[in-house]
Amino acid sequence: MKLKIYTILAALISCTAAYAAIPAGYYNKAQGKTGKALLQALETVISSHTNVGYDGLWDVYHDSDLRDDGSIWDMYSDKDWGKNWESYINKQYKAVGDALNREHSVPQSWFGSASPMKSDAFHVYPTDGYVNNQRGNYPFGECENGEVKTNGNVHGLGRFGSCTYPGYTGKVFEPDDQYKGDFARTYFYMAACYNSKIKNWSSPCLAGNNYPCYTSWAVDMFLDWARQDKVSSKEINRNEGVYKHQHNRNPFIDYPELAEYIWGDKVGTAWYPDNSGEDPDNPDNPDNPDNPDKPDNPDNPDNPDNPDKPDNPDKPDPGTVTFLETFETSAKPSYNLESYQGVAAQWSTDSYLQKNDNVYDGEYSARTNKTGKGVLEMTTDKPNGADVVSFYAKRYSKDDEATFDIYVSNDRGVTWTKKATVPVTATEYTLHTADVKVPANVRIKLVQTAGKRVMLDNIGISDYTPTGIDEAG
């Protein structure tokens, strides 16, 4: 696997930031409801919108899908379309990167190309034409060894193959990880906006009803995607851009927790449009600012950010770490790199560098692939040896529990000595440490030996502390 640095700006955001542009009272009709009733209430809020027309979508994209540099955001390839991206619209294509067109993420054939669905910008995205054609009208899914299209230095994002997500085995298109949450929230929007119509649509992922709308495997998968890939600044900006033209919003971008109250863990609980999704006047609401037990209350002794919390295992003494690799970078993203200049060292890796919501800190984190054989190896020395190696890691989604072997080298990577084996079992970022006790100039290497995708961030090394015994290996 080659090193991938995703170009998406998808920093984890707070709900408060998402609310800033929501018109006052916009979701009043939906508050206090749950499950099917909540979904139907959302339809009354967002279904009446302006149909911009199929040709008008390109005008919408000027407000909804442009990057800061003026190029267009393409969720199906890593092509840099540049400021003259409009010259690629609907051109003939023979490979990835040849042309741009409009992708109905919910394919037109499922709803008979009817309006207004055909022209709804919330689910019609500007994408690479060649990969759009590869996807066809197949449902979204997950496929372990699907086909990825490439054309020289331009790569398709996503893969096509037989579904490996439990519950379905047909052909599917798997979007790139960084956009799975985007597409999940798109499908949630379609179920809400067209709730009275969706029962008549046809697809392997549709249930033929107006609740739950999607088959059980599709509901489970979209919830997984939405939980793992949180709302990004890209989606917030797109929500505002589409709202400017269509005059409706995607509720699942404004309030991501809505999906849980309709299909997920909170079905049966009434939803209210505040930070917690619960009645703000309820004194037991943990997000009530007057609640002294609010988890992020700085005075709460259980708050991990409380500097006075004693023996906090998630807040190690930063003074002991003299080397900290955070994977933050200003380098131009590329799929062709097998080495990476980090903030603390040069690395050789076959892991992705991922810029999305799965980071522990900052904007970037490393992520191994589904083979469970990822490697991160320093190719420059750290002086003053290594006492303890630490890193934050979590399993990606429902992937298998993983293990990593920690190796050290004192001869610039010529020979390596295994010092520890570290299990990664949690699905939330957890601090892992290994005592290595190596003096002099040192390099470390993390080798995954089991599991599948794992997120890694903030690799730290403390200086060697002599013990009176030569522990160099």
JSON list of C-alpha atoms in Angstrom, two decimals, residues 10 64 72 95 120 123 129 154 168 180 220 233 265 275 298 336 382 400 421 462:
[
{"chain": "A", "resi": 10, "resn": "ALA", "atom": "CA", "xyz": [-12.46, 17.46, 7.91]},
{"chain": "A", "resi": 64, "resn": "SER", "atom": "CA", "xyz": [-21.29, 24.43, -2.45]},
{"chain": "A", "resi": 72, "resn": "ILE", "atom": "CA", "xyz": [-13.86, 21.76, -7.47]},
{"chain": "A", "resi": 95, "resn": "ALA", "atom": "CA", "xyz": [-9.77, 7.14, -17.86]},
{"chain": "A", "resi": 120, "resn": "ASP", "atom": "CA", "xyz": [-31.55, 17.88, -5.70]},
{"chain": "A", "resi": 123, "resn": "HIS", "atom": "CA", "xyz": [-27.42, 14.12, -3.29]},
{"chain": "A", "resi": 129, "resn": "GLY", "atom": "CA", "xyz": [-16.98, 10.88, -14.89]},
{"chain": "A", "resi": 154, "resn": "VAL", "atom": "CA", "xyz": [-4.48, 10.20, -10.84]},
{"chain": "A", "resi": 168, "resn": "TYR", "atom": "CA", "xyz": [-25.59, -8.32, 1.41]},
{"chain": "A", "resi": 180, "resn": "LYS", "atom": "CA", "xyz": [-18.45, 7.64, 3.94]},
{"chain": "A", "resi": 220, "resn": "ASP", "atom": "CA", "xyz": [-26.46, -0.57, 10.03]},
{"chain": "A", "resi": 233, "resn": "SER", "atom": "CA", "xyz": [-16.21, 21.64, 7.55]},
{"chain": "A", "resi": 265, "resn": "ASP", "atom": "CA", "xyz": [-29.34, 3.80, 19.74]},
{"chain": "A", "resi": 275, "resn": "ASN", "atom": "CA", "xyz": [-26.39, 20.31, 21.92]},
{"chain": "A", "resi": 298, "resn": "PRO", "atom": "CA", "xyz": [-13.75, 22.11, 33.79]},
{"chain": "A", "resi": 336, "resn": "ASN", "atom": "CA", "xyz": [2.99, 8.25, -4.84]},
{"chain": "A", "resi": 382, "resn": "LYS", "atom": "CA", "xyz": [16.48, 10.44, 17.45]},
{"chain": "A", "resi": 400, "resn": "ASP", "atom": "CA", "xyz": [-10.70, -6.79, 14.32]},
{"chain": "A", "resi": 421, "resn": "THR", "atom": "CA", "xyz": [4.15, -6.35, 21.51]},
{"chain": "A", "resi": 462, "resn": "SER", "atom": "CA", "xyz": [11.15, 9.82, 26.06]}
]
